[in-house]
Short mmCIF file of C-alpha atoms and ligand atoms in Angstrom, two decimals:
data_model
loop_
_atom_site.label_atom_id
_atom_site.label_comp_id
_atom_site.label_asym_id
_atom_site.label_seq_id
_atom_site.Cartn_x
_atom_site.Cartn_y
_atom_site.Cartn_z
CA MET A 1003 0.06 -0.25 -0.08
CA ARG A 1004 3.08 2.26 0.37
CA GLY A 1005 2.74 5.25 -1.96
CA LYS A 1006 -0.60 4.43 -3.15
CA HIS A 1007 -3.17 7.25 -3.97
CA VAL A 1008 -6.08 5.71 -2.39
CA LEU A 1009 -9.11 8.05 -3.28
CA VAL A 1010 -12.40 7.30 -0.78
CA GLY A 1011 -15.97 7.87 -1.52
CA VAL A 1012 -17.85 8.54 1.09
CA THR A 1013 -21.98 8.34 0.58
CA GLY A 1014 -25.40 8.77 2.60
CA GLY A 1015 -25.37 5.80 4.98
CA ILE A 1016 -24.72 5.01 8.60
CA ALA A 1017 -22.09 2.90 8.01
CA ALA A 1018 -20.10 6.45 6.64
CA TYR A 1019 -18.70 6.53 10.33
CA LYS A 1020 -17.28 3.33 9.39
CA ALA A 1021 -15.30 5.00 7.14
CA GLY A 1022 -13.16 6.65 9.54
CA TYR A 1023 -11.50 3.54 10.63
CA LEU A 1024 -10.67 2.58 7.08
CA VAL A 1025 -9.28 5.69 6.02
CA ARG A 1026 -7.08 5.58 9.02
CA ASP A 1027 -6.16 2.06 8.70
CA LEU A 1028 -4.88 2.80 5.06
CA VAL A 1029 -2.48 5.70 6.50
CA LYS A 1030 -1.55 3.71 8.91
CA SER A 1031 -0.57 1.33 6.16
CA GLY A 1032 1.63 4.04 4.07
CA ALA A 1033 -1.27 4.84 0.96
CA GLU A 1034 -2.18 8.54 0.96
CA VAL A 1035 -5.39 9.10 1.23
CA LYS A 1036 -8.30 11.96 -0.54
CA VAL A 1037 -11.66 11.51 0.56
CA MET A 1038 -14.94 12.82 -1.79
CA MET A 1039 -18.19 12.70 0.69
CA THR A 1040 -21.42 13.28 -1.39
CA GLU A 1041 -23.56 16.07 0.42
CA ALA A 1042 -25.67 13.26 2.26
CA GLY A 1043 -22.14 11.43 3.06
CA THR A 1044 -21.68 15.03 5.21
CA ARG A 1045 -24.53 14.59 7.08
CA PHE A 1046 -23.84 11.11 8.77
CA VAL A 1047 -19.73 12.42 9.12
CA THR A 1048 -18.41 15.68 9.45
CA PRO A 1049 -16.01 16.24 6.47
CA LEU A 1050 -13.38 17.83 9.34
CA THR A 1051 -13.19 13.80 10.64
CA PHE A 1052 -12.02 12.91 7.04
CA SER A 1053 -9.61 15.39 7.03
CA ALA A 1054 -8.12 15.04 10.33
CA LEU A 1055 -7.90 10.76 9.61
CA SER A 1056 -6.26 11.26 6.29
CA LYS A 1057 -4.45 14.90 6.83
CA ASN A 1058 -5.58 15.94 2.84
CA PRO A 1059 -8.22 18.48 2.41
CA VAL A 1060 -12.04 16.51 2.18
CA PHE A 1061 -13.82 17.61 -1.29
CA THR A 1062 -17.17 17.63 -1.18
CA ASP A 1063 -18.54 20.20 -3.89
CA LEU A 1064 -18.38 20.24 -7.48
CA TRP A 1065 -18.82 23.89 -7.83
CA THR A 1066 -16.46 24.91 -5.08
CA ASN A 1067 -12.23 24.34 -4.91
CA ASN A 1068 -11.83 22.19 -2.58
CA GLN A 1069 -7.87 22.57 -2.18
CA SER A 1070 -6.50 25.24 -2.11
CA SER A 1071 -7.69 29.01 -3.97
CA ASP A 1072 -4.48 28.72 -6.30
CA SER A 1073 -5.79 24.82 -7.66
CA ASP A 1074 -8.20 25.35 -10.88
CA ILE A 1075 -12.17 23.73 -10.16
CA SER A 1076 -11.88 23.32 -13.95
CA THR A 1077 -9.86 20.47 -13.87
CA GLN A 1078 -10.36 19.53 -10.03
CA HIS A 1079 -12.63 16.27 -10.87
CA ILE A 1080 -9.61 14.93 -14.00
CA ASP A 1081 -6.87 16.21 -11.39
CA LEU A 1082 -8.62 14.14 -8.71
CA ALA A 1083 -9.73 11.21 -11.25
CA ASN A 1084 -6.00 11.08 -12.77
CA TRP A 1085 -4.82 11.85 -9.04
CA ALA A 1086 -6.12 7.75 -7.90
CA ASP A 1087 -4.81 4.55 -8.21
CA VAL A 1088 -7.83 3.26 -6.78
CA LEU A 1089 -11.59 4.95 -6.21
CA VAL A 1090 -13.03 2.72 -3.03
CA ILE A 1091 -16.43 4.13 -2.31
CA ALA A 1092 -17.29 2.63 0.77
CA PRO A 1093 -19.71 2.96 2.09
CA ALA A 1094 -21.96 3.17 -1.60
CA SER A 1095 -25.84 4.13 -0.81
CA ALA A 1096 -28.27 2.25 -2.98
CA ASN A 1097 -28.66 5.64 -4.64
CA THR A 1098 -25.02 5.97 -5.73
CA ILE A 1099 -24.40 2.97 -7.06
CA ALA A 1100 -27.97 3.89 -9.59
CA LYS A 1101 -26.11 6.82 -10.45
CA LEU A 1102 -22.86 5.06 -11.50
CA ALA A 1103 -24.84 2.46 -13.52
CA TYR A 1104 -26.40 4.84 -15.49
CA GLY A 1105 -23.66 7.86 -15.97
CA ILE A 1106 -25.45 9.86 -13.71
CA SER A 1107 -23.02 12.74 -12.67
CA ASP A 1108 -24.62 15.19 -10.94
CA ASN A 1109 -22.08 15.18 -7.85
CA LEU A 1110 -18.55 15.58 -7.46
CA LEU A 1111 -17.97 11.84 -6.26
CA ALA A 1112 -20.19 10.48 -9.46
CA VAL A 1113 -18.29 12.83 -11.80
CA VAL A 1114 -14.93 11.32 -10.96
CA ALA A 1115 -16.29 7.89 -11.03
CA LEU A 1116 -17.37 8.61 -14.43
CA ALA A 1117 -13.45 10.26 -15.29
CA THR A 1118 -11.42 7.78 -13.79
CA THR A 1119 -9.88 5.12 -15.70
CA ARG A 1120 -8.70 3.41 -12.66
CA PRO A 1121 -10.40 0.22 -10.73
CA ILE A 1122 -13.38 1.22 -8.20
CA ILE A 1123 -14.34 -0.67 -5.99
CA LEU A 1124 -18.05 -0.73 -4.39
CA ALA A 1125 -18.99 -1.51 -0.65
CA PRO A 1126 -22.10 -1.32 -1.03
CA THR A 1127 -24.36 -1.07 2.28
CA MET A 1128 -28.46 -0.45 3.70
CA ASP A 1129 -30.89 -2.09 4.33
CA ALA A 1130 -31.77 -5.65 3.56
CA GLU A 1131 -34.63 -5.36 1.36
CA MET A 1132 -32.71 -2.25 -0.54
CA TYR A 1133 -29.85 -4.26 -1.04
CA LEU A 1134 -31.65 -7.27 -2.37
CA ASN A 1135 -34.69 -5.09 -4.91
CA PRO A 1136 -33.93 -6.21 -7.81
CA VAL A 1137 -33.17 -3.16 -9.01
CA THR A 1138 -29.84 -2.57 -6.52
CA GLN A 1139 -29.33 -6.08 -7.98
CA ASN A 1140 -29.41 -5.27 -11.55
CA ASN A 1141 -27.31 -2.26 -11.41
CA LEU A 1142 -24.53 -4.30 -9.17
CA THR A 1143 -24.55 -6.27 -11.70
CA SER A 1144 -24.56 -3.91 -14.85
CA LEU A 1145 -21.38 -2.43 -12.52
CA LYS A 1146 -19.58 -6.14 -11.61
CA GLU A 1147 -19.82 -6.88 -15.53
CA ARG A 1148 -17.64 -3.27 -16.53
CA GLY A 1149 -15.09 -3.98 -14.56
CA TYR A 1150 -16.45 -2.59 -11.15
CA ILE A 1151 -15.11 -4.44 -8.05
CA VAL A 1152 -18.15 -5.06 -5.57
CA ILE A 1153 -17.10 -6.22 -1.99
CA PRO A 1154 -20.55 -7.88 -0.61
CA PRO A 1155 -22.36 -6.67 2.35
CA VAL A 1156 -21.79 -8.76 5.36
CA GLU A 1157 -25.32 -10.98 7.22
CA GLY A 1158 -26.33 -9.38 10.19
CA GLU A 1159 -28.72 -7.06 12.27
CA LEU A 1160 -28.78 -3.65 10.82
CA ALA A 1161 -29.61 -0.21 12.12
CA SER A 1162 -33.40 -0.50 10.87
CA GLY A 1163 -33.15 -3.33 13.99
CA LEU A 1164 -34.19 -6.26 10.88
CA SER A 1165 -31.18 -8.60 10.15
CA GLY A 1166 -29.86 -9.18 6.63
CA PRO A 1167 -26.94 -8.57 4.15
CA GLY A 1168 -26.30 -4.76 4.47
CA ARG A 1169 -23.94 -4.05 6.96
CA LEU A 1170 -19.93 -2.96 6.11
CA PRO A 1171 -17.43 -5.81 5.78
CA GLU A 1172 -14.17 -5.60 8.18
CA ILE A 1173 -12.00 -3.44 7.74
CA LYS A 1174 -9.18 -5.22 6.41
CA ILE A 1175 -11.20 -7.08 4.52
CA ILE A 1176 -11.73 -4.19 2.19
CA ILE A 1177 -8.15 -2.97 2.93
CA GLU A 1178 -7.29 -6.49 1.39
CA THR A 1179 -9.46 -6.56 -1.66
CA ILE A 1180 -7.78 -3.00 -2.52
CA GLY A 1181 -4.37 -4.83 -2.09
CA LYS A 1182 -5.28 -7.01 -4.79
CA ILE A 1183 -7.00 -4.88 -6.74
CA LEU A 1184 -4.09 -3.01 -6.72
CA ASP A 1185 -1.70 -5.46 -7.20
CA GLN A 1186 -3.71 -7.26 -10.54
CA SER A 1187 -3.62 -3.57 -12.06
CA HIS A 1188 -0.32 -2.94 -11.53
CA GLN A 1189 -0.49 -2.02 -15.10
CA ASP A 1190 2.43 -3.73 -16.23
CA LEU A 1191 0.51 -3.95 -20.18
CA LYS A 1192 0.65 -0.84 -20.15
CA LYS A 1193 1.12 -0.04 -24.24
CA LYS A 1194 0.49 -3.44 -25.00
CA ARG A 1195 -2.41 -4.09 -27.55
CA ILE A 1196 -4.15 -6.66 -26.95
CA LEU A 1197 -7.24 -8.48 -29.53
CA VAL A 1198 -10.17 -10.43 -27.68
CA THR A 1199 -12.79 -12.39 -28.76
CA ALA A 1200 -15.63 -13.91 -27.08
CA GLY A 1201 -19.69 -15.14 -27.06
CA PRO A 1202 -21.17 -17.39 -29.51
CA THR A 1203 -22.04 -16.73 -33.14
CA TYR A 1204 -25.24 -16.88 -34.84
CA GLU A 1205 -25.39 -18.63 -38.23
CA ALA A 1206 -29.04 -16.99 -39.99
CA ILE A 1207 -31.24 -19.81 -41.13
CA ASP A 1208 -33.31 -16.87 -42.29
CA PRO A 1209 -34.25 -13.57 -41.47
CA VAL A 1210 -35.50 -14.43 -38.32
CA ARG A 1211 -33.56 -17.95 -36.79
CA PHE A 1212 -29.62 -18.70 -36.20
CA VAL A 1213 -27.79 -21.78 -35.62
CA GLY A 1214 -26.07 -20.94 -32.16
CA ASN A 1215 -24.20 -21.56 -28.84
CA ARG A 1216 -24.62 -21.98 -25.73
CA SER A 1217 -20.98 -19.46 -24.61
CA SER A 1218 -22.08 -16.69 -22.63
CA GLY A 1219 -18.97 -14.21 -23.42
CA LYS A 1220 -18.30 -14.42 -19.59
CA MET A 1221 -13.99 -15.79 -19.91
CA GLY A 1222 -13.32 -13.18 -23.05
CA PHE A 1223 -15.12 -10.23 -21.30
CA ALA A 1224 -13.47 -11.44 -18.31
CA ILE A 1225 -9.91 -11.66 -20.19
CA ALA A 1226 -11.13 -8.33 -21.91
CA ASN A 1227 -11.58 -6.95 -18.42
CA ALA A 1228 -8.53 -7.98 -16.66
CA ALA A 1229 -6.04 -6.77 -19.74
CA ALA A 1230 -7.33 -3.21 -19.61
CA GLN A 1231 -7.29 -3.21 -15.51
CA ARG A 1232 -3.46 -3.94 -16.55
CA GLY A 1233 -2.83 -1.02 -18.90
CA ALA A 1234 -3.55 -3.06 -22.58
CA GLU A 1235 -5.48 -1.48 -25.08
CA VAL A 1236 -7.64 -3.67 -25.80
CA THR A 1237 -10.06 -4.52 -28.54
CA LEU A 1238 -13.47 -7.17 -27.80
CA VAL A 1239 -15.12 -8.38 -30.39
CA ALA A 1240 -18.12 -9.60 -29.33
CA GLY A 1241 -20.47 -11.99 -30.77
CA PRO A 1242 -23.97 -11.86 -29.46
CA THR A 1243 -23.97 -11.61 -25.64
CA HIS A 1244 -26.29 -9.58 -23.12
CA LEU A 1245 -23.21 -8.23 -21.54
CA GLU A 1246 -22.29 -4.71 -20.85
CA THR A 1247 -18.97 -3.86 -22.08
CA PRO A 1248 -15.89 -3.01 -19.93
CA ARG A 1249 -14.26 0.24 -18.40
CA ASN A 1250 -11.23 0.96 -20.67
CA VAL A 1251 -11.90 -1.50 -23.41
CA THR A 1252 -12.88 -0.81 -27.50
CA ARG A 1253 -16.40 -3.09 -28.36
CA ILE A 1254 -17.05 -4.37 -31.81
CA ASP A 1255 -20.06 -6.34 -31.87
CA VAL A 1256 -20.29 -8.92 -34.73
CA GLU A 1257 -22.75 -11.50 -35.36
CA SER A 1258 -21.68 -14.09 -37.54
CA ALA A 1259 -18.36 -15.90 -38.30
CA GLN A 1260 -17.76 -14.18 -41.31
CA GLU A 1261 -18.51 -10.80 -39.58
CA MET A 1262 -15.51 -12.25 -36.80
CA LEU A 1263 -12.79 -13.46 -38.84
CA THR A 1264 -13.45 -9.61 -41.05
CA ALA A 1265 -13.29 -7.84 -37.43
CA VAL A 1266 -10.51 -9.96 -36.31
CA LEU A 1267 -8.12 -9.29 -39.71
CA ALA A 1268 -9.17 -5.62 -39.55
CA HIS A 1269 -7.66 -5.17 -36.56
CA THR A 1270 -4.63 -7.90 -36.32
CA LYS A 1271 -1.64 -5.61 -37.36
CA LYS A 1272 0.60 -3.91 -34.59
CA THR A 1273 -1.85 -6.58 -32.07
CA ASP A 1274 0.76 -8.01 -29.39
CA ALA A 1275 -1.56 -10.88 -28.57
CA ILE A 1276 -4.80 -12.32 -29.88
CA ILE A 1277 -7.34 -14.32 -27.56
CA MET A 1278 -9.42 -16.10 -29.05
CA ALA A 1279 -12.06 -16.82 -25.98
CA ALA A 1280 -15.41 -16.80 -28.43
CA ALA A 1281 -17.18 -20.20 -29.55
CA VAL A 1282 -17.23 -19.38 -33.69
CA ALA A 1283 -19.30 -21.86 -35.37
CA ASP A 1284 -17.62 -24.32 -37.30
CA TYR A 1285 -20.73 -25.36 -39.83
CA ARG A 1286 -23.21 -22.21 -41.10
CA PRO A 1287 -26.38 -23.58 -43.05
CA ALA A 1288 -24.86 -23.03 -46.95
CA ASN A 1289 -27.87 -21.16 -48.35
CA PRO A 1290 -29.95 -18.94 -45.73
CA ALA A 1291 -33.74 -17.95 -46.66
CA LYS A 1292 -34.16 -14.61 -47.92
CA HIS A 1293 -37.29 -14.71 -46.48
CA LYS A 1294 -38.34 -16.35 -43.26
CA ILE A 1295 -39.25 -20.78 -43.66
CA LYS A 1296 -42.90 -21.18 -43.41
CA LYS A 1297 -44.10 -24.41 -42.13
CA HIS A 1298 -45.63 -26.57 -44.01
CA SER A 1299 -48.76 -27.81 -43.95
CA SER A 1300 -47.19 -31.73 -43.95
CA SER A 1301 -45.15 -33.49 -41.24
CA LYS A 1302 -42.36 -33.32 -43.55
CA ALA A 1303 -38.79 -33.22 -41.50
CA LEU A 1304 -36.83 -29.92 -42.64
CA GLU A 1305 -33.41 -30.65 -43.90
CA LEU A 1306 -30.60 -27.92 -43.10
CA GLN A 1307 -27.35 -28.44 -45.36
CA LEU A 1308 -23.85 -26.79 -43.43
CA GLU A 1309 -21.32 -25.65 -45.11
CA ALA A 1310 -17.66 -25.41 -43.18
CA THR A 1311 -17.37 -21.45 -41.89
CA THR A 1312 -13.27 -20.36 -42.50
CA ASP A 1313 -11.14 -21.53 -39.11
CA ILE A 1314 -10.22 -18.09 -37.73
CA LEU A 1315 -7.78 -19.29 -35.10
CA ALA A 1316 -6.36 -21.61 -37.78
CA MET A 1317 -5.44 -18.73 -40.03
CA LEU A 1318 -3.91 -16.48 -37.68
CA GLY A 1319 -1.35 -19.56 -36.90
CA LYS A 1320 -0.41 -19.38 -40.08
CA LYS A 1321 -0.26 -15.73 -40.95
CA LYS A 1322 0.93 -14.49 -37.30
CA ARG A 1323 4.74 -13.76 -36.77
CA SER A 1324 5.90 -12.29 -33.49
CA MET A 1325 1.95 -12.14 -32.11
CA THR A 1326 1.11 -14.40 -29.55
CA LEU A 1327 -1.91 -16.49 -30.53
CA VAL A 1328 -3.87 -17.77 -27.54
CA GLY A 1329 -6.67 -20.14 -28.07
CA PHE A 1330 -9.59 -21.85 -26.09
CA ALA A 1331 -10.20 -25.68 -26.30
CA LEU A 1332 -13.81 -27.75 -25.48
CA GLU A 1333 -14.04 -30.99 -25.67
CA THR A 1334 -16.37 -33.48 -23.75
CA LYS A 1335 -13.68 -36.37 -24.33
CA ASP A 1336 -9.92 -37.33 -24.33
CA GLU A 1337 -10.32 -33.54 -23.67
CA LEU A 1338 -6.16 -32.96 -22.84
CA ALA A 1339 -5.42 -35.02 -26.25
CA GLY A 1340 -7.50 -32.63 -27.88
CA ALA A 1341 -6.29 -29.76 -26.87
CA LYS A 1342 -2.96 -30.63 -27.64
CA GLU A 1343 -3.72 -31.28 -31.12
CA LYS A 1344 -5.73 -27.78 -31.72
CA LEU A 1345 -2.61 -26.31 -30.05
CA ARG A 1346 0.51 -27.94 -32.94
CA LYS A 1347 -2.28 -27.91 -35.87
CA LYS A 1348 -3.17 -24.19 -35.20
CA ASN A 1349 0.12 -22.83 -34.61
CA LEU A 1350 -0.55 -21.76 -31.05
CA ASP A 1351 1.97 -20.40 -28.32
CA LEU A 1352 -1.04 -20.88 -25.93
CA ILE A 1353 -4.20 -23.09 -25.15
CA VAL A 1354 -7.11 -22.87 -22.08
CA LEU A 1355 -8.67 -26.00 -22.14
CA ASN A 1356 -12.88 -25.76 -20.30
CA SER A 1357 -13.27 -28.67 -17.91
CA PHE A 1358 -17.02 -29.37 -19.14
CA GLY A 1359 -18.71 -31.59 -16.73
CA LYS A 1360 -21.64 -32.17 -14.64
CA GLN A 1361 -20.04 -30.45 -11.77
CA ASN A 1362 -19.08 -27.51 -13.38
CA ARG A 1363 -20.86 -26.03 -15.88
CA VAL A 1364 -19.12 -23.68 -18.12
CA PHE A 1365 -21.45 -21.80 -19.66
CA GLY A 1366 -22.70 -18.93 -18.41
CA SER A 1367 -21.05 -19.22 -14.75
CA ASN A 1368 -18.91 -16.66 -13.05
CA LEU A 1369 -16.84 -20.14 -12.23
CA ASN A 1370 -14.13 -21.86 -14.74
CA THR A 1371 -11.50 -25.22 -13.98
CA VAL A 1372 -9.18 -24.65 -16.80
CA ALA A 1373 -5.70 -26.12 -17.55
CA MET A 1374 -2.92 -23.84 -19.60
CA ILE A 1375 -1.21 -25.96 -22.00
CA ASP A 1376 1.47 -24.28 -23.77
CA LYS A 1377 3.73 -24.94 -26.93
CA ARG A 1378 6.59 -26.94 -24.99
CA GLY A 1379 3.20 -29.22 -23.76
CA LYS A 1380 3.21 -28.42 -20.01
CA VAL A 1381 0.28 -28.01 -18.54
CA GLU A 1382 -0.76 -25.95 -15.78
CA GLN A 1383 -4.22 -27.45 -14.24
CA LEU A 1384 -5.96 -24.82 -11.92
CA PRO A 1385 -8.60 -25.60 -9.39
CA ILE A 1386 -12.00 -23.93 -9.61
CA MET A 1387 -11.86 -20.48 -9.60
CA PRO A 1388 -13.75 -16.27 -10.64
CA LYS A 1389 -13.35 -16.32 -14.73
CA PHE A 1390 -11.48 -12.47 -13.59
CA ASP A 1391 -8.80 -14.58 -11.85
CA ILE A 1392 -8.59 -17.17 -14.97
CA ALA A 1393 -8.44 -14.53 -16.99
CA ASN A 1394 -5.38 -13.08 -14.99
CA LYS A 1395 -3.86 -16.55 -14.68
CA ILE A 1396 -4.08 -16.08 -18.57
CA LEU A 1397 -2.22 -12.80 -18.70
CA ASN A 1398 0.39 -13.63 -16.41
CA LYS A 1399 1.28 -16.56 -18.82
CA ILE A 1400 1.33 -13.99 -21.80
CA LYS A 1401 3.16 -11.44 -20.54
CA THR A 1402 5.88 -14.31 -20.49
CA LEU A 1403 5.62 -15.08 -24.27
CA LEU A 1404 4.94 -11.53 -25.50
C1 FMN B 2628 -30.69 8.08 8.87
C2 FMN B 2628 -30.76 7.64 7.39
C3 FMN B 2628 -30.26 6.25 7.27
C4 FMN B 2628 -29.77 6.28 6.06
N1 FMN B 2628 -28.59 5.15 5.39
C5 FMN B 2628 -28.89 4.41 4.28
C6 FMN B 2628 -27.75 3.25 3.97
O1 FMN B 2628 -27.09 2.57 4.64
N2 FMN B 2628 -27.89 2.77 2.58
C7 FMN B 2628 -28.49 3.78 1.60
O2 FMN B 2628 -28.21 3.26 0.66
N3 FMN B 2628 -29.14 4.73 1.93
C8 FMN B 2628 -29.27 5.54 3.10
N4 FMN B 2628 -30.08 5.85 3.28
C9 FMN B 2628 -30.98 6.90 2.51
C10 FMN B 2628 -29.10 7.80 1.36
O3 FMN B 2628 -28.96 8.52 2.57
C11 FMN B 2628 -30.37 8.91 0.68
O4 FMN B 2628 -30.75 7.66 -0.18
C12 FMN B 2628 -29.40 9.67 -0.18
O5 FMN B 2628 -29.70 9.96 -1.00
C13 FMN B 2628 -28.08 9.38 -0.35
O6 FMN B 2628 -26.65 10.24 -1.49
P1 FMN B 2628 -26.02 9.95 -1.97
O7 FMN B 2628 -26.28 8.83 -2.41
O8 FMN B 2628 -25.22 10.91 -2.62
O9 FMN B 2628 -25.00 9.68 -0.71
C14 FMN B 2628 -30.10 6.73 4.65
C15 FMN B 2628 -31.24 7.36 5.57
C16 FMN B 2628 -30.87 8.30 5.95
C17 FMN B 2628 -32.01 9.09 6.59
#
């Protein structure tokens, strides 16, 4: 934590007083701390408390100069956004969470959250009903998809007298999370250009029907998110998925394998690594109908003829020079042998083998179990873990290959 710039945001909730302990312990651990408060936050604890604990002026207002008379109010929010190595909003009220989810920026804290490219950690605390309300849950899900780190509240007795999830976790847990996030976002991939593909592809049968697969896109989006947090310039070519775009990532939406191929080829120049996490269709309807295929009154079966799509990974493997190429494999039998064969045949530098089993539902889950196999055939089996952590493991490996 020593020398790190930690920007703490305090919003209007009963747990605001606990942010005092957070600031105190961060300062003790060697971090430089600045505090921003919402107007509601100042109703629970005074800025003076945080100013004394952080040994810095406290920022409460978008419209006044909080620092000193000679610093420029017109750039105050941007200066703060750039100053931070990490922004921690603790406690994060339901109101502020909703603002962040929709980009509403009508106070200093919300403007800075929108302007910073650094990791943002949220510690929601509120009454259990407010926390469990689908509106709050949806807002948190969309923020998590975009790369916000959410420390879930703990269960226990709440200020309302009721019991449930809503309490601020122990300060130690929050500080551990800040440490972990600072470690994971130490900009070791700065100036690296990384292209990631994610999600399924849809191959048209007719204008309204398609052949697809069960890929959710979560693994590829996690890789894009983790790479961007580590400072890489990330382009994400995404098949159809409802996932939100991670912060600091350029997204290109495609639908079919052919569109994915075109988008990938247009961006391979000057790319340091390509990570093909997308589940690209191997086959597509050979003659998609121009108009919707009508249901015939007879019970005659409808036959669809499929033709092979272009194998994007194999094509990149043939073309590549200095670029690092990473593929994914999913097999339902002879997993390891199949993955090794794919690595060799497609001239990959690394292949990530998804485990497919009843215990580990890879599709749509936030957890996964994978093995990484490198060119020399070395296999590294990872235990079950969040896709974001797997993403960082893959990026660590790629870093040694770049
Ligand atoms: C006594 C009191 C306690 C409150 N506690 C919480 C809380 O713990 N969490 C929360 O999300 N909102 C809480 N609220 C509501 C927020 O303060 C209110 O939504 C406010 O607009 C939040 O503004 P902010 O997000 O700009 O800080 C509380 C309100 C009052 C009056």
